[in-house]
PDB file of C-alpha atoms and ligand atoms in Angstrom:
ATOM      1  CA  MET A   1      20.135 151.723 108.871  1.00 91.00           C
ATOM      2  CA  ALA A   2      17.568 150.166 111.005  1.00 98.00           C
ATOM      3  CA  VAL A   3      18.149 150.077 114.297  1.00 98.00           C
ATOM      4  CA  THR A   4      18.806 146.705 116.040  1.00 98.00           C
ATOM      5  CA  ILE A   5      19.761 145.544 119.752  1.00 98.00           C
ATOM      6  CA  ASN A   6      23.142 145.707 118.684  1.00 98.00           C
ATOM      7  CA  THR A   7      22.615 149.374 117.984  1.00 98.00           C
ATOM      8  CA  LEU A   8      21.662 149.867 121.430  1.00 98.00           C
ATOM      9  CA  ARG A   9      24.747 147.834 122.347  1.00 98.00           C
ATOM     10  CA  ASP A  10      26.738 150.066 120.822  1.00 98.00           C
ATOM     11  CA  TYR A  11      25.160 153.285 122.406  1.00 98.00           C
ATOM     12  CA  LYS A  12      25.861 151.968 125.796  1.00 98.00           C
ATOM     13  CA  GLN A  13      29.581 151.124 124.640  1.00 98.00           C
ATOM     14  CA  LYS A  14      30.299 154.552 123.612  1.00 98.00           C
ATOM     15  CA  GLY A  15      28.087 156.352 126.286  1.00 98.00           C
ATOM     16  CA  GLU A  16      25.791 157.788 123.599  1.00 98.00           C
ATOM     17  CA  ALA A  17      22.202 158.302 125.046  1.00 98.00           C
ATOM     18  CA  PHE A  18      19.094 156.463 122.860  1.00 98.00           C
ATOM     19  CA  SER A  19      15.640 157.709 122.752  1.00 98.00           C
ATOM     20  CA  VAL A  20      12.509 155.441 122.835  1.00 98.00           C
ATOM     21  CA  LEU A  21       8.846 156.949 122.496  1.00 98.00           C
ATOM     22  CA  THR A  22       5.600 155.425 122.540  1.00 98.00           C
ATOM     23  CA  SER A  23       3.361 155.125 119.462  1.00 98.00           C
ATOM     24  CA  TYR A  24       0.467 153.617 118.825  1.00 98.00           C
ATOM     25  CA  ASP A  25      -0.476 154.115 115.184  1.00 98.00           C
ATOM     26  CA  ALA A  26       1.005 154.098 111.758  1.00 98.00           C
ATOM     27  CA  THR A  27       0.898 157.780 110.992  1.00 98.00           C
ATOM     28  CA  PHE A  28       2.741 158.573 114.690  1.00 98.00           C
ATOM     29  CA  ALA A  29       5.086 155.828 114.164  1.00 98.00           C
ATOM     30  CA  GLN A  30       6.326 157.336 110.731  1.00 98.00           C
ATOM     31  CA  ILE A  31       6.606 160.915 112.480  1.00 98.00           C
ATOM     32  CA  VAL A  32       8.652 159.366 115.300  1.00 98.00           C
ATOM     33  CA  SER A  33      10.720 157.062 113.468  1.00 98.00           C
ATOM     34  CA  GLU A  34      11.566 160.041 110.904  1.00 98.00           C
ATOM     35  CA  ALA A  35      12.387 162.112 113.716  1.00 98.00           C
ATOM     36  CA  GLY A  36      15.009 159.641 114.891  1.00 98.00           C
ATOM     37  CA  VAL A  37      13.877 157.982 117.531  1.00 98.00           C
ATOM     38  CA  ASP A  38      15.487 154.825 118.322  1.00 98.00           C
ATOM     39  CA  VAL A  39      12.900 152.656 119.402  1.00 99.00           C
ATOM     40  CA  ILE A  40       8.930 152.876 119.208  1.00 99.00           C
ATOM     41  CA  LEU A  41       7.592 151.168 122.345  1.00 99.00           C
ATOM     42  CA  ILE A  42       3.657 149.866 121.917  1.00 99.00           C
ATOM     43  CA  GLY A  43       3.145 150.429 125.460  1.00 98.00           C
ATOM     44  CA  ASP A  44       0.158 148.841 127.300  1.00 98.00           C
ATOM     45  CA  SER A  45       0.059 152.976 128.269  1.00 98.00           C
ATOM     46  CA  LEU A  46      -2.689 152.678 125.454  1.00 98.00           C
ATOM     47  CA  GLY A  47      -4.817 151.132 127.958  1.00 98.00           C
ATOM     48  CA  MET A  48      -5.038 154.557 129.719  1.00 97.00           C
ATOM     49  CA  VAL A  49      -4.068 157.101 126.711  1.00 97.00           C
ATOM     50  CA  LEU A  50      -6.331 155.744 124.139  1.00 98.00           C
ATOM     51  CA  GLN A  51      -9.093 153.703 125.903  1.00 98.00           C
ATOM     52  CA  GLY A  52      -9.440 155.593 128.958  1.00 97.00           C
ATOM     53  CA  HIS A  53      -9.058 152.995 131.652  1.00 97.00           C
ATOM     54  CA  ASP A  54      -7.317 153.901 135.086  1.00 96.00           C
ATOM     55  CA  SER A  55      -4.905 151.220 134.470  1.00 97.00           C
ATOM     56  CA  THR A  56      -3.009 148.984 132.117  1.00 98.00           C
ATOM     57  CA  LEU A  57      -4.963 145.803 133.211  1.00 98.00           C
ATOM     58  CA  PRO A  58      -7.499 145.893 130.597  1.00 98.00           C
ATOM     59  CA  VAL A  59      -5.541 145.654 127.343  1.00 98.00           C
ATOM     60  CA  THR A  60      -5.638 142.483 125.478  1.00 98.00           C
ATOM     61  CA  MET A  61      -3.364 140.608 123.127  1.00 98.00           C
ATOM     62  CA  ASP A  62      -5.662 141.249 120.309  1.00 98.00           C
ATOM     63  CA  GLN A  63      -5.370 144.983 120.838  1.00 98.00           C
ATOM     64  CA  MET A  64      -1.668 144.865 121.124  1.00 98.00           C
ATOM     65  CA  VAL A  65      -1.442 142.901 117.758  1.00 98.00           C
ATOM     66  CA  TYR A  66      -3.716 145.466 116.132  1.00 98.00           C
ATOM     67  CA  HIS A  67      -1.673 148.187 117.567  1.00 99.00           C
ATOM     68  CA  VAL A  68       1.821 146.382 116.816  1.00 99.00           C
ATOM     69  CA  SER A  69       0.721 145.736 113.118  1.00 98.00           C
ATOM     70  CA  SER A  70      -0.314 149.781 112.575  1.00 98.00           C
ATOM     71  CA  VAL A  71       3.162 150.797 113.978  1.00 99.00           C
ATOM     72  CA  ALA A  72       5.128 148.468 112.022  1.00 98.00           C
ATOM     73  CA  LYS A  73       3.004 149.735 108.830  1.00 98.00           C
ATOM     74  CA  GLY A  74       4.630 153.500 109.700  1.00 98.00           C
ATOM     75  CA  ASN A  75       7.803 152.567 111.126  1.00 98.00           C
ATOM     76  CA  ARG A  76      11.015 153.862 109.143  1.00 98.00           C
ATOM     77  CA  GLY A  77      13.851 151.618 110.463  1.00 98.00           C
ATOM     78  CA  SER A  78      13.217 152.120 114.491  1.00 98.00           C
ATOM     79  CA  LEU A  79      13.331 149.121 116.712  1.00 98.00           C
ATOM     80  CA  ILE A  80       9.578 148.132 117.869  1.00 99.00           C
ATOM     81  CA  MET A  81       9.085 147.066 121.006  1.00 99.00           C
ATOM     82  CA  ALA A  82       5.873 145.621 122.186  1.00 99.00           C
ATOM     83  CA  ASP A  83       4.500 145.273 125.900  1.00 99.00           C
ATOM     84  CA  MET A  84       3.253 141.765 126.628  1.00 98.00           C
ATOM     85  CA  PRO A  85      -0.388 142.885 128.445  1.00 98.00           C
ATOM     86  CA  PHE A  86      -0.976 141.582 132.160  1.00 98.00           C
ATOM     87  CA  MET A  87      -1.102 137.943 132.677  1.00 98.00           C
ATOM     88  CA  THR A  88      -0.335 137.046 129.234  1.00 98.00           C
ATOM     89  CA  TYR A  89       3.191 135.738 130.491  1.00 98.00           C
ATOM     90  CA  GLY A  90       2.165 134.217 133.629  1.00 98.00           C
ATOM     91  CA  THR A  91       3.544 130.888 132.484  1.00 98.00           C
ATOM     92  CA  THR A  92       6.535 130.519 130.071  1.00 98.00           C
ATOM     93  CA  GLU A  93       4.091 128.426 127.771  1.00 98.00           C
ATOM     94  CA  ALA A  94       1.683 131.203 127.394  1.00 98.00           C
ATOM     95  CA  ALA A  95       4.629 133.743 127.219  1.00 98.00           C
ATOM     96  CA  LEU A  96       6.077 131.897 124.604  1.00 98.00           C
ATOM     97  CA  GLU A  97       2.752 131.898 122.429  1.00 98.00           C
ATOM     98  CA  ASN A  98       1.810 135.178 122.916  1.00 98.00           C
ATOM     99  CA  ALA A  99       5.297 136.683 122.150  1.00 99.00           C
ATOM    100  CA  ALA A 100       5.094 134.969 119.113  1.00 98.00           C
ATOM    101  CA  GLU A 101       1.660 136.837 118.152  1.00 98.00           C
ATOM    102  CA  LEU A 102       3.459 140.320 118.837  1.00 99.00           C
ATOM    103  CA  MET A 103       6.744 139.329 116.805  1.00 98.00           C
ATOM    104  CA  ARG A 104       4.378 137.774 113.873  1.00 98.00           C
ATOM    105  CA  ALA A 105       2.515 141.313 114.123  1.00 98.00           C
ATOM    106  CA  GLY A 106       5.638 143.165 113.567  1.00 98.00           C
ATOM    107  CA  ALA A 107       7.605 143.690 117.044  1.00 99.00           C
ATOM    108  CA  HIS A 108      11.100 143.180 117.072  1.00 98.00           C
ATOM    109  CA  MET A 109      11.691 142.860 120.903  1.00 98.00           C
ATOM    110  CA  VAL A 110       9.037 142.009 123.837  1.00 99.00           C
ATOM    111  CA  LYS A 111       8.640 143.993 127.146  1.00 99.00           C
ATOM    112  CA  LEU A 112       7.761 142.107 130.385  1.00 98.00           C
ATOM    113  CA  GLU A 113       7.155 143.965 133.693  1.00 98.00           C
ATOM    114  CA  GLY A 114       8.304 141.790 136.835  1.00 98.00           C
ATOM    115  CA  THR A 115      11.216 140.485 138.644  1.00 98.00           C
ATOM    116  CA  ASP A 116      13.316 137.569 139.297  1.00 98.00           C
ATOM    117  CA  TRP A 117      10.361 135.155 138.834  1.00 98.00           C
ATOM    118  CA  MET A 118      10.553 136.112 134.960  1.00 98.00           C
ATOM    119  CA  LYS A 119      13.663 134.552 134.806  1.00 98.00           C
ATOM    120  CA  ASP A 120      13.023 130.962 133.248  1.00 98.00           C
ATOM    121  CA  THR A 121      10.589 132.796 130.963  1.00 98.00           C
ATOM    122  CA  ILE A 122      13.019 135.434 129.777  1.00 98.00           C
ATOM    123  CA  HIS A 123      15.653 132.490 128.763  1.00 98.00           C
ATOM    124  CA  ALA A 124      13.129 130.538 127.246  1.00 98.00           C
ATOM    125  CA  LEU A 125      12.000 133.591 125.106  1.00 98.00           C
ATOM    126  CA  SER A 126      15.571 134.599 124.208  1.00 98.00           C
ATOM    127  CA  GLU A 127      16.700 131.010 123.542  1.00 98.00           C
ATOM    128  CA  ARG A 128      13.836 130.890 120.908  1.00 98.00           C
ATOM    129  CA  GLY A 129      15.039 134.185 119.200  1.00 98.00           C
ATOM    130  CA  VAL A 130      12.729 137.020 121.243  1.00 98.00           C
ATOM    131  CA  PRO A 131      14.830 140.014 122.372  1.00 98.00           C
ATOM    132  CA  VAL A 132      13.228 140.978 125.979  1.00 98.00           C
ATOM    133  CA  CYS A 133      13.279 143.961 127.905  1.00 99.00           C
ATOM    134  CA  ALA A 134      12.318 143.500 131.599  1.00 98.00           C
ATOM    135  CA  HIS A 135      10.612 146.371 132.871  1.00 98.00           C
ATOM    136  CA  LEU A 136      11.536 146.963 136.810  1.00 98.00           C
ATOM    137  CA  GLY A 137      10.824 149.703 139.298  1.00 98.00           C
ATOM    138  CA  LEU A 138       7.199 151.087 139.211  1.00 98.00           C
ATOM    139  CA  THR A 139       5.778 148.240 136.841  1.00 98.00           C
ATOM    140  CA  PRO A 140       1.973 149.542 136.266  1.00 98.00           C
ATOM    141  CA  GLN A 141       0.753 146.151 135.889  1.00 98.00           C
ATOM    142  CA  PHE A 142       1.182 145.575 139.585  1.00 98.00           C
ATOM    143  CA  VAL A 143      -0.307 148.885 140.429  1.00 98.00           C
ATOM    144  CA  ASN A 144      -2.998 146.944 142.869  1.00 98.00           C
ATOM    145  CA  LYS A 145      -0.252 145.509 144.817  1.00 96.00           C
ATOM    146  CA  PHE A 146       1.684 148.407 145.028  1.00 96.00           C
ATOM    147  CA  GLY A 147      -1.275 150.264 146.268  1.00 96.00           C
ATOM    148  CA  GLY A 148      -0.735 153.084 143.589  1.00 95.00           C
ATOM    149  CA  TYR A 149       1.654 154.328 141.252  1.00 95.00           C
ATOM    150  CA  LYS A 150       4.437 155.123 143.525  1.00 94.00           C
ATOM    151  CA  VAL A 151       8.407 155.697 142.969  1.00 96.00           C
ATOM    152  CA  GLN A 152       9.864 152.223 143.895  1.00 96.00           C
ATOM    153  CA  GLY A 153      13.545 151.343 145.446  1.00 96.00           C
ATOM    154  CA  ARG A 154      13.461 154.281 147.959  1.00 95.00           C
ATOM    155  CA  ASP A 155      15.444 152.497 150.809  1.00 95.00           C
ATOM    156  CA  GLU A 156      18.503 150.685 150.453  1.00 96.00           C
ATOM    157  CA  LYS A 157      17.114 147.113 150.877  1.00 97.00           C
ATOM    158  CA  HIS A 158      14.911 147.766 147.919  1.00 97.00           C
ATOM    159  CA  ALA A 159      17.579 149.370 145.863  1.00 97.00           C
ATOM    160  CA  GLU A 160      19.632 146.319 146.512  1.00 98.00           C
ATOM    161  CA  LEU A 161      17.305 143.734 145.380  1.00 98.00           C
ATOM    162  CA  MET A 162      16.308 145.810 142.644  1.00 98.00           C
ATOM    163  CA  ILE A 163      19.991 145.786 141.308  1.00 98.00           C
ATOM    164  CA  GLU A 164      20.331 141.726 142.123  1.00 98.00           C
ATOM    165  CA  HIS A 165      17.171 141.389 140.142  1.00 98.00           C
ATOM    166  CA  ALA A 166      18.206 143.609 137.196  1.00 98.00           C
ATOM    167  CA  SER A 167      21.456 141.386 137.167  1.00 98.00           C
ATOM    168  CA  GLU A 168      19.826 137.982 137.255  1.00 98.00           C
ATOM    169  CA  LEU A 169      17.409 139.132 134.261  1.00 98.00           C
ATOM    170  CA  VAL A 170      20.360 140.029 132.173  1.00 98.00           C
ATOM    171  CA  ALA A 171      22.426 136.972 133.091  1.00 98.00           C
ATOM    172  CA  ALA A 172      18.960 134.997 131.997  1.00 98.00           C
ATOM    173  CA  GLY A 173      18.791 136.500 128.437  1.00 98.00           C
ATOM    174  CA  ALA A 174      17.354 140.056 128.746  1.00 98.00           C
ATOM    175  CA  ASP A 175      18.424 142.182 126.229  1.00 98.00           C
ATOM    176  CA  ALA A 176      17.483 145.628 127.768  1.00 98.00           C
ATOM    177  CA  ILE A 177      16.142 146.827 131.107  1.00 98.00           C
ATOM    178  CA  LEU A 178      13.702 149.556 131.455  1.00 98.00           C
ATOM    179  CA  LEU A 179      13.629 151.399 135.056  1.00 98.00           C
ATOM    180  CA  GLU A 180      10.410 153.160 135.768  1.00 98.00           C
ATOM    181  CA  CYS A 181      10.254 155.827 138.550  1.00 98.00           C
ATOM    182  CA  VAL A 182      13.360 154.767 140.581  1.00 98.00           C
ATOM    183  CA  PRO A 183      15.600 157.465 142.181  1.00 98.00           C
ATOM    184  CA  ALA A 184      18.288 158.704 139.989  1.00 97.00           C
ATOM    185  CA  PRO A 185      21.471 157.522 142.110  1.00 97.00           C
ATOM    186  CA  LEU A 186      19.652 153.802 141.966  1.00 98.00           C
ATOM    187  CA  ALA A 187      19.148 153.955 138.397  1.00 98.00           C
ATOM    188  CA  ALA A 188      22.845 154.812 137.890  1.00 98.00           C
ATOM    189  CA  ARG A 189      24.041 151.899 139.990  1.00 98.00           C
ATOM    190  CA  ILE A 190      21.951 149.293 138.037  1.00 98.00           C
ATOM    191  CA  THR A 191      23.073 151.167 134.234  1.00 98.00           C
ATOM    192  CA  GLN A 192      26.680 150.259 135.772  1.00 98.00           C
ATOM    193  CA  ALA A 193      26.018 147.122 136.994  1.00 98.00           C
ATOM    194  CA  VAL A 194      24.541 145.521 133.918  1.00 98.00           C
ATOM    195  CA  GLN A 195      25.843 145.120 130.354  1.00 98.00           C
ATOM    196  CA  ALA A 196      22.717 145.357 128.799  1.00 98.00           C
ATOM    197  CA  PRO A 197      21.351 148.809 127.794  1.00 98.00           C
ATOM    198  CA  VAL A 198      18.948 150.218 130.366  1.00 98.00           C
ATOM    199  CA  ILE A 199      16.282 152.488 129.648  1.00 98.00           C
ATOM    200  CA  GLY A 200      14.937 155.211 132.190  1.00 98.00           C
ATOM    201  CA  ILE A 201      11.541 156.923 132.607  1.00 98.00           C
ATOM    202  CA  GLY A 202      11.176 159.111 135.839  1.00 98.00           C
ATOM    203  CA  ALA A 203      15.063 157.396 136.586  1.00 98.00           C
ATOM    204  CA  GLY A 204      17.336 160.747 136.122  1.00 97.00           C
ATOM    205  CA  ALA A 205      19.739 161.275 133.215  1.00 97.00           C
ATOM    206  CA  ASP A 206      22.444 158.387 133.718  1.00 97.00           C
ATOM    207  CA  THR A 207      20.636 155.613 132.378  1.00 98.00           C
ATOM    208  CA  ASP A 208      21.776 154.632 128.689  1.00 98.00           C
ATOM    209  CA  GLY A 209      18.433 155.604 127.157  1.00 98.00           C
ATOM    210  CA  GLN A 210      15.172 157.506 127.876  1.00 98.00           C
ATOM    211  CA  VAL A 211      11.253 156.627 127.173  1.00 98.00           C
ATOM    212  CA  LEU A 212       8.365 159.052 127.405  1.00 98.00           C
ATOM    213  CA  VAL A 213       4.725 158.374 126.366  1.00 98.00           C
ATOM    214  CA  VAL A 214       4.057 160.282 123.395  1.00 98.00           C
ATOM    215  CA  HIS A 215       1.041 162.354 124.644  1.00 98.00           C
ATOM    216  CA  ASP A 216       2.792 163.158 127.809  1.00 97.00           C
ATOM    217  CA  MET A 217       5.632 164.691 125.997  1.00 98.00           C
ATOM    218  CA  LEU A 218       3.312 166.649 123.725  1.00 98.00           C
ATOM    219  CA  GLY A 219       1.616 167.984 126.782  1.00 97.00           C
ATOM    220  CA  MET A 220      -1.674 165.732 126.357  1.00 97.00           C
ATOM    221  CA  VAL A 221      -1.847 165.251 129.975  1.00 95.00           C
ATOM    222  CA  THR A 222      -5.328 165.302 131.474  1.00 92.00           C
ATOM    223  CA  GLY A 223      -4.734 164.774 135.158  1.00 88.00           C
ATOM    224  CA  ARG A 224      -1.608 165.751 137.216  1.00 90.00           C
ATOM    225  CA  LYS A 225       1.508 165.807 135.005  1.00 93.00           C
ATOM    226  CA  PRO A 226       4.120 163.203 136.298  1.00 94.00           C
ATOM    227  CA  ARG A 227       7.475 164.819 137.711  1.00 95.00           C
ATOM    228  CA  PHE A 228       9.464 163.073 135.014  1.00 96.00           C
ATOM    229  CA  VAL A 229       7.225 164.707 131.802  1.00 97.00           C
ATOM    230  CA  LYS A 230       8.207 167.572 130.124  1.00 97.00           C
ATOM    231  CA  ASP A 231       5.919 169.161 127.606  1.00 97.00           C
ATOM    232  CA  PHE A 232       8.198 169.367 124.375  1.00 98.00           C
ATOM    233  CA  LEU A 233       5.703 170.777 122.405  1.00 97.00           C
ATOM    234  CA  ALA A 234       5.179 173.888 124.214  1.00 96.00           C
ATOM    235  CA  GLU A 235       8.625 174.844 123.026  1.00 91.00           C
ATOM    236  CA  SER A 236       8.636 173.735 119.403  1.00 95.00           C
ATOM    237  CA  GLY A 237       5.451 174.101 118.198  1.00 90.00           C
ATOM    238  CA  SER A 238       5.000 171.509 115.868  1.00 97.00           C
ATOM    239  CA  ILE A 239       4.624 167.803 116.740  1.00 98.00           C
ATOM    240  CA  LYS A 240       7.409 167.054 114.316  1.00 97.00           C
ATOM    241  CA  GLY A 241       9.506 169.797 115.818  1.00 98.00           C
ATOM    242  CA  ALA A 242       8.552 168.423 119.546  1.00 98.00           C
ATOM    243  CA  ILE A 243       9.679 164.793 118.895  1.00 98.00           C
ATOM    244  CA  GLU A 244      13.016 166.127 117.239  1.00 98.00           C
ATOM    245  CA  ALA A 245      13.874 168.587 120.218  1.00 98.00           C
ATOM    246  CA  TYR A 246      13.163 165.194 122.479  1.00 98.00           C
ATOM    247  CA  VAL A 247      15.569 163.276 120.513  1.00 98.00           C
ATOM    248  CA  ALA A 248      18.087 166.024 120.769  1.00 98.00           C
ATOM    249  CA  ALA A 249      17.691 166.729 124.345  1.00 98.00           C
ATOM    250  CA  VAL A 250      18.031 162.900 125.033  1.00 98.00           C
ATOM    251  CA  ARG A 251      21.201 162.731 122.929  1.00 98.00           C
ATOM    252  CA  ASP A 252      22.733 165.949 124.846  1.00 97.00           C
ATOM    253  CA  ARG A 253      21.236 164.819 127.966  1.00 97.00           C
ATOM    254  CA  SER A 254      19.924 167.987 128.652  1.00 97.00           C
ATOM    255  CA  PHE A 255      16.580 165.770 129.345  1.00 98.00           C
ATOM    256  CA  PRO A 256      15.879 164.671 132.116  1.00 98.00           C
ATOM    257  CA  ALA A 257      17.071 167.690 133.982  1.00 96.00           C
ATOM    258  CA  GLU A 258      16.996 167.937 137.821  1.00 94.00           C
ATOM    259  CA  GLU A 259      13.166 168.844 137.834  1.00 95.00           C
ATOM    260  CA  HIS A 260      12.090 165.797 136.192  1.00 96.00           C
ATOM    261  CA  THR A 261      14.172 163.487 138.280  1.00 95.00           C
ATOM    262  CA  PHE A 262      13.523 161.582 142.038  1.00 96.00           C
ATOM    263  CA  LYS A 263      16.659 161.875 144.097  1.00 85.00           C
ATOM    264  CA  ALA A 264      15.806 159.429 146.748  1.00 77.00           C
TER     265      ALA A 264
HETATM  266  O1  KIV B   1       3.300 151.354 128.646  1.00 72.03           O
HETATM  267  C1  KIV B   1       4.264 151.983 128.406  1.00 72.03           C
HETATM  268  O2  KIV B   1       3.993 152.955 127.552  1.00 72.03           O
HETATM  269  C2  KIV B   1       5.474 151.816 129.388  1.00 72.03           C
HETATM  270  C3  KIV B   1       6.140 153.124 129.452  1.00 72.03           C
HETATM  271  C4  KIV B   1       5.625 153.876 130.392  1.00 72.03           C
HETATM  272  C5  KIV B   1       7.527 152.870 129.778  1.00 72.03           C
HETATM  273  O3  KIV B   1       5.868 150.807 129.729  1.00 72.03           O
END
């Protein structure tokens, strides 16, 4: 049966962890979907892993639409989540127009990076039938404001602000939250605080779901390997085996382990 936002809500209610993995083309989408990954993310990480940029900022709507439509052709029942590229949701009007393009290309949900300033936009999208995932913590589109790729929410003031923002965005209509590079105790507090499913990357084992970039979990890392990445191909010996091992490790919460987690 196809995965929907209701499936993710059920997982949260039952306390069962679900898996999310990026894909950017039809072949990977089919393998990932058939391996039992619940959500395929067409991340704007494609600007870095496919295009070789040093950030996600150069990714365009046309490029995202191309990759979303490729993934949709290979998908076999996973929920398709598409990133809205940098500055394509700066106003509510732009967000509605651009989200519609991604949904027409085959997305079931869009992901936006930001905090409380997105409330009205999320409300407008949600009211018009577009499920939204709000990405908080280390939001890579803000790399120039953060001055680098750094763990977020380390002190209590920022941690409380992040909890407040997550709650406000869910109240505005967000159907899921994604937390990137935040200390595990904070991610656990946010997961408890909101009713919507929470997906983590570098956020510890207590979120409702886990996400990785497919290149990273296949050991295709060109620079320094981030702490939260595990190479599943090294143990499995095949791409299909690696993805199945990831799904199983997320499900039984053996991934992420302590060594993949930021404590504070
Ligand atoms: O763009 C992406 O792939 C992402 C994940 C790292 C969560 O946003």
